[in-house]
Short mmCIF file of C-alpha atoms and ligand atoms in Angstrom, two decimals:
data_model
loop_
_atom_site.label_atom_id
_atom_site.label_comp_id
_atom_site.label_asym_id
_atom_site.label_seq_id
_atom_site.Cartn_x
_atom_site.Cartn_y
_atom_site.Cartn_z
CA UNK P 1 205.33 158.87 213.98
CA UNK P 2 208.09 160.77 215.80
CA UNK P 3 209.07 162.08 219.35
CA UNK P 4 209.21 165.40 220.06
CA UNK P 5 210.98 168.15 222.75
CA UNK P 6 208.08 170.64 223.24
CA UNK P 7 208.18 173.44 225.58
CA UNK P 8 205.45 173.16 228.82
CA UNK P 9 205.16 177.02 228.64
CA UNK P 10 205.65 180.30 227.00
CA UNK P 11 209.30 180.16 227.18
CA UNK P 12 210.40 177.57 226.61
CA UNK P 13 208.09 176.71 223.20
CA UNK P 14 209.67 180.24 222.15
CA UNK P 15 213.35 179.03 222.85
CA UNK P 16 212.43 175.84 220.87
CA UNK P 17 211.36 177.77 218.42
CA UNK P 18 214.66 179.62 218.11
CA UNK P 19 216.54 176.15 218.55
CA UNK P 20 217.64 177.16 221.65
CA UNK P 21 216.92 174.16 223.45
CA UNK P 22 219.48 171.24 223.28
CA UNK P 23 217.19 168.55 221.73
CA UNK P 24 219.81 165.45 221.98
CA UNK P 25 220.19 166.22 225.67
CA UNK P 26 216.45 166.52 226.30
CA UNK P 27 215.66 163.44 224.09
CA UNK P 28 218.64 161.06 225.85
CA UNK P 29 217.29 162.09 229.54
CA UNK P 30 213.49 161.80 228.82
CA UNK P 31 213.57 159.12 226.08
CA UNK P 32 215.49 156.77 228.73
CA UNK P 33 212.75 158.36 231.53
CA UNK P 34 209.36 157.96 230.08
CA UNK P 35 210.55 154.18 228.56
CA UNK P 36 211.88 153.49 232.42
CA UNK P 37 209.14 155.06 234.20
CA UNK P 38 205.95 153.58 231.93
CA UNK P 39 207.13 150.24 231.84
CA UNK P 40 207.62 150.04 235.63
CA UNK P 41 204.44 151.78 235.63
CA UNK P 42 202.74 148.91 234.70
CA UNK P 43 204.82 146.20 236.08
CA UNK P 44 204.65 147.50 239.71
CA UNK P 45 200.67 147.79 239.08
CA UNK P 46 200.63 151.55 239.31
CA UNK P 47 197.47 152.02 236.36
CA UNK P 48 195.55 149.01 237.85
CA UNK P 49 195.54 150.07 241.44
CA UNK P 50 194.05 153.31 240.77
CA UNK P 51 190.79 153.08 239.40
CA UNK P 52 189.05 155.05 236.71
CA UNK P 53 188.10 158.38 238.53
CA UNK P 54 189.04 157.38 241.97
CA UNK P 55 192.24 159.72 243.21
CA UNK P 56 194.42 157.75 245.66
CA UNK P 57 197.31 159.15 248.23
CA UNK P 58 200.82 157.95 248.22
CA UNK P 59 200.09 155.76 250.96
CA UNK P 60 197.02 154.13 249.64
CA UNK P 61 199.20 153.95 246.51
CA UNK P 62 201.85 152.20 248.29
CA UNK P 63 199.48 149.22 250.30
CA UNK P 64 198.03 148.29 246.72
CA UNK P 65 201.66 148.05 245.24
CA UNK P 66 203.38 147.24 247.96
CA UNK P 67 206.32 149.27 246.93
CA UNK P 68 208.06 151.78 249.23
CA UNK P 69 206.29 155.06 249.86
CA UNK P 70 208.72 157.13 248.58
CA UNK P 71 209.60 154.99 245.49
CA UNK P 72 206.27 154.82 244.55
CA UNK P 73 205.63 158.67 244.84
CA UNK P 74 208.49 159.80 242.90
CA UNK P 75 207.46 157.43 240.54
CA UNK P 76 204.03 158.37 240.47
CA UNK P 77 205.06 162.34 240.39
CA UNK P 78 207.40 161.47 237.28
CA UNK P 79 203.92 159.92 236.17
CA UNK P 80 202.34 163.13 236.52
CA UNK P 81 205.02 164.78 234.37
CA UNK P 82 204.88 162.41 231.77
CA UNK P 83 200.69 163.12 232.02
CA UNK P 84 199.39 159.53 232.33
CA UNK P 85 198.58 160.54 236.09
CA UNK P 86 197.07 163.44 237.26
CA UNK P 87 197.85 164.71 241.09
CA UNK P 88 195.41 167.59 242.90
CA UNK P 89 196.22 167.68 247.07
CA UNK P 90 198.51 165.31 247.13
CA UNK P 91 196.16 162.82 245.75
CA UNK P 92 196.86 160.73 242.02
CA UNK P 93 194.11 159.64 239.48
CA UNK P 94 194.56 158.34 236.06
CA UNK P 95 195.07 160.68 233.05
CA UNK P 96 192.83 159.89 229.58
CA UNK P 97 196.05 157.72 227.97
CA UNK P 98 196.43 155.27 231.43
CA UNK P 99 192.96 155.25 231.13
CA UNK P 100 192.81 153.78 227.68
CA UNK P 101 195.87 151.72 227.01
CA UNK P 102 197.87 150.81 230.41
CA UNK P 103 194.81 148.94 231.91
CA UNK P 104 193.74 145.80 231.81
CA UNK P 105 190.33 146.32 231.73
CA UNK P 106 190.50 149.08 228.65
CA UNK P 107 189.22 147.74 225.20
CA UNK P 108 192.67 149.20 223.44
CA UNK P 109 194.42 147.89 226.32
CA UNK P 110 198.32 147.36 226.02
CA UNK P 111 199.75 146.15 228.92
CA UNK P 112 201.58 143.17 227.81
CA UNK P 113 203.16 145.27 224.91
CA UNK P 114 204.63 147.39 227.43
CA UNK P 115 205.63 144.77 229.58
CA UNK P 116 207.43 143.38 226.36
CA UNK P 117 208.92 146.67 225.40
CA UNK P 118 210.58 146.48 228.97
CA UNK P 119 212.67 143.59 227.81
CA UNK P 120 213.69 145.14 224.73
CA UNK P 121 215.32 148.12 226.49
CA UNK P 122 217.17 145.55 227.74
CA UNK P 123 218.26 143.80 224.64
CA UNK P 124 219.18 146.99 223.33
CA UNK P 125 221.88 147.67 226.43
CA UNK P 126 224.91 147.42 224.53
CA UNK P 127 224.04 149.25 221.75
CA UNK P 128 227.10 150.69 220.97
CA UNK P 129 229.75 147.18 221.49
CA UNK P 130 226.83 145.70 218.84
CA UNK P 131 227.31 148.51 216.20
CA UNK P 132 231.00 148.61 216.47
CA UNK P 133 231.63 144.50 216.52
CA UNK P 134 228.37 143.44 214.66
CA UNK P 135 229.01 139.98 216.45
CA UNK P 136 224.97 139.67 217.56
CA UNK P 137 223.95 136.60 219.18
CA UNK P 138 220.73 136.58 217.47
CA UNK P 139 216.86 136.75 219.55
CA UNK P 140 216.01 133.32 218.86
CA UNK P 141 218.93 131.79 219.11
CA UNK P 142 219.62 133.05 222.72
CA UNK P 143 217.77 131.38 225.79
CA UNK P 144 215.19 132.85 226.90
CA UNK P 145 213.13 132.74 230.31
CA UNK P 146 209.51 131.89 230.05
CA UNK P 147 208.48 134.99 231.39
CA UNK P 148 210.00 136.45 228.38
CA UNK P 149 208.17 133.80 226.05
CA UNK P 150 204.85 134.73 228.01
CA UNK P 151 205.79 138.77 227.43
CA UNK P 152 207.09 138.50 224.15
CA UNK P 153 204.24 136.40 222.63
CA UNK P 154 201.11 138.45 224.60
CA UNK P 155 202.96 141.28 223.50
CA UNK P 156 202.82 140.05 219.56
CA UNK P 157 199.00 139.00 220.18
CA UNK P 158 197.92 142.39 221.41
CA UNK P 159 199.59 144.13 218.34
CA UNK P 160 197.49 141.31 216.26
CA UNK P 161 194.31 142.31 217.50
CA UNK P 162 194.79 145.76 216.37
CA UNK P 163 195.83 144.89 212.90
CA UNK P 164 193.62 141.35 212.28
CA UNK P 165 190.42 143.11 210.53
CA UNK P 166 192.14 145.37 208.85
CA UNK P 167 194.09 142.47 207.53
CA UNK P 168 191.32 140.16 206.77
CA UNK P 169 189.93 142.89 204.77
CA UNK P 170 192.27 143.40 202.50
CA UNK P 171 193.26 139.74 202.13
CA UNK P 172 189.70 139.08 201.13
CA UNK P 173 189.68 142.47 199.20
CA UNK P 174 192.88 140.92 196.88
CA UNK P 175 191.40 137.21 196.60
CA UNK P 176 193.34 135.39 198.65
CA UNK P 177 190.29 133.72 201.06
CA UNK P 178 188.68 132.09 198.01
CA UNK P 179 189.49 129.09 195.56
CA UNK P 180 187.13 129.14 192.73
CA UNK P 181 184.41 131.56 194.55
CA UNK P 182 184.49 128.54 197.89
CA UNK P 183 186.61 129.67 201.02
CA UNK P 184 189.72 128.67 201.32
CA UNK P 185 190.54 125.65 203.53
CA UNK P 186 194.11 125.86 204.68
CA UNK P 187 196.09 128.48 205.96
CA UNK P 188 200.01 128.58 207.77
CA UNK P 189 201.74 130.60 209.81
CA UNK P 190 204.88 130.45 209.31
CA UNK P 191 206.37 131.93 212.71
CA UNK P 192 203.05 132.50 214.04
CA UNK P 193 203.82 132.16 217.78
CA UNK P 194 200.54 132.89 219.59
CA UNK P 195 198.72 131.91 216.78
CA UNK P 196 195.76 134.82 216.43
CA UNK P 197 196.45 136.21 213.19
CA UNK P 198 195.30 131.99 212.00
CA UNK P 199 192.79 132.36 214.38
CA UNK P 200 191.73 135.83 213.20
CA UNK P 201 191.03 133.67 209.75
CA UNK P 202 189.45 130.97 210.78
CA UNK P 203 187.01 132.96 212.28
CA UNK P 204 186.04 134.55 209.38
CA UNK P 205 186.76 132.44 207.17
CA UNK P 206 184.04 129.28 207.34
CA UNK P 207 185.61 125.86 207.67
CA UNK P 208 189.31 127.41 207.13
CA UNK P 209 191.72 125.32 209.23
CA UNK P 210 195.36 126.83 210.54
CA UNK P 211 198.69 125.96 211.28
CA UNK P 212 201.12 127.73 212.99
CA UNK P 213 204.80 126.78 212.80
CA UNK P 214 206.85 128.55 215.57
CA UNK P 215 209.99 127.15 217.99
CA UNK P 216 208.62 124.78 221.23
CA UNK P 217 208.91 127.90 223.24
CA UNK P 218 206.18 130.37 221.20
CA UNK P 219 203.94 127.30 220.76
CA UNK P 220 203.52 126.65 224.57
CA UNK P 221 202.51 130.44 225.17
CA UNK P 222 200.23 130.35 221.95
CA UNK P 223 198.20 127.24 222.82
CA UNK P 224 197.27 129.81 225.94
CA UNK P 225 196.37 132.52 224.18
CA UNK P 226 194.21 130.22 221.45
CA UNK P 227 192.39 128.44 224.07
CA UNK P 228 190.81 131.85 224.78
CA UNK P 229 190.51 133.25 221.20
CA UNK P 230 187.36 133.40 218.85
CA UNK P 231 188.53 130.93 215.84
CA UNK P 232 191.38 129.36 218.30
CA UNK P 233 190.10 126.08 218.55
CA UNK P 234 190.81 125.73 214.60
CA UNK P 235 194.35 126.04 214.52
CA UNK P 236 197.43 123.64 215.90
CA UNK P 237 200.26 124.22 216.77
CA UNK P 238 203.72 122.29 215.30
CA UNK P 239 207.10 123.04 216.78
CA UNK P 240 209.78 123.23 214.24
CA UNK P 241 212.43 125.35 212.69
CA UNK P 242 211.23 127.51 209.76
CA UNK P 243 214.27 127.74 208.25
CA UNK P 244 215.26 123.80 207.78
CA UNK P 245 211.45 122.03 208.91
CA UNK P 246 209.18 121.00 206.06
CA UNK P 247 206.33 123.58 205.75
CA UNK P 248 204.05 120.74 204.03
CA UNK P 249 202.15 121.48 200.41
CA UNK P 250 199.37 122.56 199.33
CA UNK P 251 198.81 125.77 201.26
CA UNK P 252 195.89 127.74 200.06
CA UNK P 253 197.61 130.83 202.04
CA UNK P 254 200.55 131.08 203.97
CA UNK P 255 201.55 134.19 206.23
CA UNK P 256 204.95 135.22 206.98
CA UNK P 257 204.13 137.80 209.70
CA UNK P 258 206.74 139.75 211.45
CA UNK P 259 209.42 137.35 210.28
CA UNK P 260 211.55 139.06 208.50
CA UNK P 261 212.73 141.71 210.17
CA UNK P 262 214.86 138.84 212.20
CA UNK P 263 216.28 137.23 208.46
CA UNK P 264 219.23 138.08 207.10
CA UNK P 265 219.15 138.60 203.55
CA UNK P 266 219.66 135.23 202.51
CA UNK P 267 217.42 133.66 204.75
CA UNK P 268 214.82 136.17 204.03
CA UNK P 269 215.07 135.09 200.08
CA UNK P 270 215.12 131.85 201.44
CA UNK P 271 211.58 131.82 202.91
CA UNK P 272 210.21 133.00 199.62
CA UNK P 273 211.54 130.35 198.05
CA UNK P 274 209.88 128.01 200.91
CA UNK P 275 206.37 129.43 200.59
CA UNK P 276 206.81 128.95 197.07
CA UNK P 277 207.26 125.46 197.00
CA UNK P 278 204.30 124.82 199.57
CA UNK P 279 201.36 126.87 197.98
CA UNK P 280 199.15 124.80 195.82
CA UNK P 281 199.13 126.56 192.40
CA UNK P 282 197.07 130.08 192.85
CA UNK P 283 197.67 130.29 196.49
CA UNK P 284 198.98 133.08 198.20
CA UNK P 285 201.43 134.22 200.41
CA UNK P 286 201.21 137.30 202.62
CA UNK P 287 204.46 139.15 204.67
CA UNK P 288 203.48 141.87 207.47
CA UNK P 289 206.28 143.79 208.59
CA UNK P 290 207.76 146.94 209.57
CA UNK P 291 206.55 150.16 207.00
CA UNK P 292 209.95 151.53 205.66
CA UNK P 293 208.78 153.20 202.60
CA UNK P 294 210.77 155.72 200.65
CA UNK P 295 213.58 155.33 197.40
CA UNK P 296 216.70 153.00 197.47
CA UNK P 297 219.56 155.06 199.68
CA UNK P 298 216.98 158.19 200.17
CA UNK P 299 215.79 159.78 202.98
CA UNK P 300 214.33 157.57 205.98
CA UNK P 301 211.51 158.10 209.12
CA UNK P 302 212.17 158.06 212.36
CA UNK P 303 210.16 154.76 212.44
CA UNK P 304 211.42 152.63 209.51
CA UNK P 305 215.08 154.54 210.80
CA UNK P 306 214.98 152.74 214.61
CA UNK P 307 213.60 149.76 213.60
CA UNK P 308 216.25 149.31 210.97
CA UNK P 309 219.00 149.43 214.08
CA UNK P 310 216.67 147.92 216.89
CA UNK P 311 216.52 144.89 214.76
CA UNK P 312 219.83 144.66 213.85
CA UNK P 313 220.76 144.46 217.64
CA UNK P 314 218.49 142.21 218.59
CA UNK P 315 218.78 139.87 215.27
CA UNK P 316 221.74 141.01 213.33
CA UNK P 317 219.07 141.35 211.05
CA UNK P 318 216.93 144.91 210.15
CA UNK P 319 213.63 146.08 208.91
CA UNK P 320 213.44 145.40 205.09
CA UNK P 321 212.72 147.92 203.20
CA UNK P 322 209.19 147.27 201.27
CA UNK P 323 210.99 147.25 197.71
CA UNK P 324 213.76 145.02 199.27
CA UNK P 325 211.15 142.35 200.31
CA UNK P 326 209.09 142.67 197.10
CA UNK P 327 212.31 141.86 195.23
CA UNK P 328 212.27 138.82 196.92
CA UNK P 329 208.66 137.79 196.40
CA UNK P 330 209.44 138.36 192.54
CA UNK P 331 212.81 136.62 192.81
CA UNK P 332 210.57 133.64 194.14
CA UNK P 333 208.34 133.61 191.25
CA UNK P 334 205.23 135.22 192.88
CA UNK P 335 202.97 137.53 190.80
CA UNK P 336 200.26 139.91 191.08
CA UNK P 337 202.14 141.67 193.86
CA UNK P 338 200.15 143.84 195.94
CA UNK P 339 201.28 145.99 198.68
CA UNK P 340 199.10 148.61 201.42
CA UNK P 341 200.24 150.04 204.22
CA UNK P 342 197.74 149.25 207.44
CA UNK P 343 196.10 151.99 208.44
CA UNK P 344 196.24 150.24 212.35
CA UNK P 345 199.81 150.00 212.67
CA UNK P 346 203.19 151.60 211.04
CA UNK P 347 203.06 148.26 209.03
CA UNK P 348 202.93 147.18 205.43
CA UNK P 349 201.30 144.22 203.87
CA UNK P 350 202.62 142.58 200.69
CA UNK P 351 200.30 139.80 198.58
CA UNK P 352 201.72 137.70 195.99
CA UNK P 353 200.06 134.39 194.45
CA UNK P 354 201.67 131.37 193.19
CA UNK P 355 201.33 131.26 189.58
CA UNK P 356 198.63 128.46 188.28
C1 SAM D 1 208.20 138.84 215.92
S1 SAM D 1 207.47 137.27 216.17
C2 SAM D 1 206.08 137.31 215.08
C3 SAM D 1 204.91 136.51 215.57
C4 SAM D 1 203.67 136.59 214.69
N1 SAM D 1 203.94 136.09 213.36
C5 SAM D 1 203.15 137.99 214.60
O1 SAM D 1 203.07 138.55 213.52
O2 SAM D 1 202.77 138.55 215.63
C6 SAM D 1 208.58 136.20 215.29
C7 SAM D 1 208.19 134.75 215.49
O3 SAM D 1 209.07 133.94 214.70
C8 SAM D 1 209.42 132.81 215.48
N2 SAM D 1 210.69 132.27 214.97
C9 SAM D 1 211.88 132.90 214.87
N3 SAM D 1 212.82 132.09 214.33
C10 SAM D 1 212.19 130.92 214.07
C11 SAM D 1 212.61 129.69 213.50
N4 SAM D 1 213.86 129.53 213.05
N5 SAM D 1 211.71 128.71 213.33
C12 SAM D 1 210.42 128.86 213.78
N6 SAM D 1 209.96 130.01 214.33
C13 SAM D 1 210.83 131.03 214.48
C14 SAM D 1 209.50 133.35 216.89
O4 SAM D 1 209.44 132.34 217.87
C15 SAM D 1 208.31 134.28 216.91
O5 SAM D 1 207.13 133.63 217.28
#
């Protein structure tokens, strides 16, 4: 997946065409616009006040925000531009993508994932004293607000409930839900913060009991989000440090979901070697993270490219590439090593079992 500059008519697709159009300056000005303008989009309650085929004035726009009338017209006519509002006579309605994602009431809605992505434009403000120092004060060790907590975990949820049958499916698919043809009983979460990929489980999994271990902070927003979850009510919370906390034994699966993109190399190896030690024999562990396919030092995608540097920035850590992480699943002494990319999101899914 990859932005684009695209011309809006004849002449301009024509000097795109002929690379005629200065892509970097296009990208810089309209990357930092549509990221600005959708996120306050939604935070200022643009997508919810105007309702699915209703068109609204500025004014009427204004009393339901209760922003400024100007402020919220220019935004709403950079809105237009960006098409996730429509305007005809002065009036606004919402275009098909507000429509399906920015509100609250849409089945595919992701509102808190944009609300979340707000905050990471900020994390990623000083870019360039981050590359040249590479002195990060790392996401989780900072302090947070608990606004951010309440963003950054409803953000991780929503991605979750994309992904979560596509996941169970090929967990079952590989093995990993049964012991000896019964269902499995335990599963963890290692860094699991809101909890609904164990609760995703549970619920399909009969009798299967989670635990998610996640820092005080993630497991105050997750008990939320579980009380309101099919499968919720079957998986606790414990507050702990992955990296020096005992993870228990016995594990019949343990997930290590969108972890390691914030580990440094050694600590990434390091969780292996954790899940290792507390699967029973023939369990399995699974890592989700960040797709970044492709050879050792060969080309890279736009996607697997920022999310290399986005994570270094916020983690002074990066997206692993999928052979990189494998090597540490084999390093730890897990076998029959599976790996799919989801078809839901730009992630990849690696299985590996504890030998018996
Ligand atoms: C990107 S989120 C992933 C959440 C969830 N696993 C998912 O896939 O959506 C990373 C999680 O790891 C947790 N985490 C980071 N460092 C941790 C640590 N040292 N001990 C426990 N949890 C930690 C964060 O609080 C957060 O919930």
């Amino acid at each position: 997946m990859r932005l684009d500059v695209a011309g809006d008519n004849v002449l301009e697709r024509i000097a795109v065409l002929f690379g005629l159009v200065p892509a970097p300056l296009v990208q810089v000005s309209f990357g930092m616009g549509y990221a600005r303008a959708i996120v306050a989009g939604v935070r200022l309650g643009v997508f919810e006040a105007i309702e699915p085929g209703a068109w609204v004035d500025g004014a009427q726009l204004a009393a339901a925000t209760g922003c400024h009338p100007v402020g919220i017209e220019v935004l709403a006519n950079a809105l237009v531009g960006f098409d996730l509002l429509r305007r005809k006579d002065f009036k606004y309605a919402l275009a098909a993508p507000a429509r399906r994602w920015l509100r609250r009431d849409a089945r595919m809605e992701l509102v808190d994932a944009v609300d979340f992505l707000g905050y990471c434009l900020d994390l990623t403000a000083n870019l360039e004293q981050d590359v040249r120092s590479g002195d990060i004060v790392r996401l989780h060790d900072r302090e947070h607000s608990p606004a951010f907590w309440q963003a950054y975990m409803r953000a991780l949820a929503t991605f979750t409930k994309l992904g979560a049958p596509e996941v169970g499916h090929r967990l079952g698919r590989a093995g990993a839900l049964k012991r000896n043809g019964r269902p499995i009983e335990r599963v963890l979460d290692v860094g699991g913060g809101h909890g609904r990929w164990a609760a995703a489980l549970c619920d399909r999994v009969p009798g299967l009991r989670g635990e998610v271990l996640d820092m005080a902070p993630a497991c105050a927003v997750g008990r939320e989000i579980l009380a309101q979850v099919p499968g919720g009510d079957r998986v606790v919370h414990r507050e702990g440090d992955f990296r020096t906390d005992e993870w228990g034994r016995d594990h019949d699966l343990i997930l290590l979901f969108r972890v390691l993109h914030n580990a440094t190399e050694q600590e990434g190896a390091g969780l292996m070697a954790s899940a290792m030690r507390a699967l029973r024999p023939g369990g399995w562990l699974a890592v989700l993270d960040a797709a970044h396919p492709g050879k050792p030092g060969g080309d890279i995608d736009a996607s697997a490219g920022y999310n290399e540097l986005f994570f270094f920035v916020i983690s002074g850590a990066r997206a692993w590439p999928d052979h990189t992480m494998r090597d540490w699943m084999r390093a730890a002494g897990f076998t029959s090593l599976k790996s799919a990319r989801l078809l839901a999101a730009p992630e990849v899914l690696l299985l590996g079992r504890k030998p018996t």
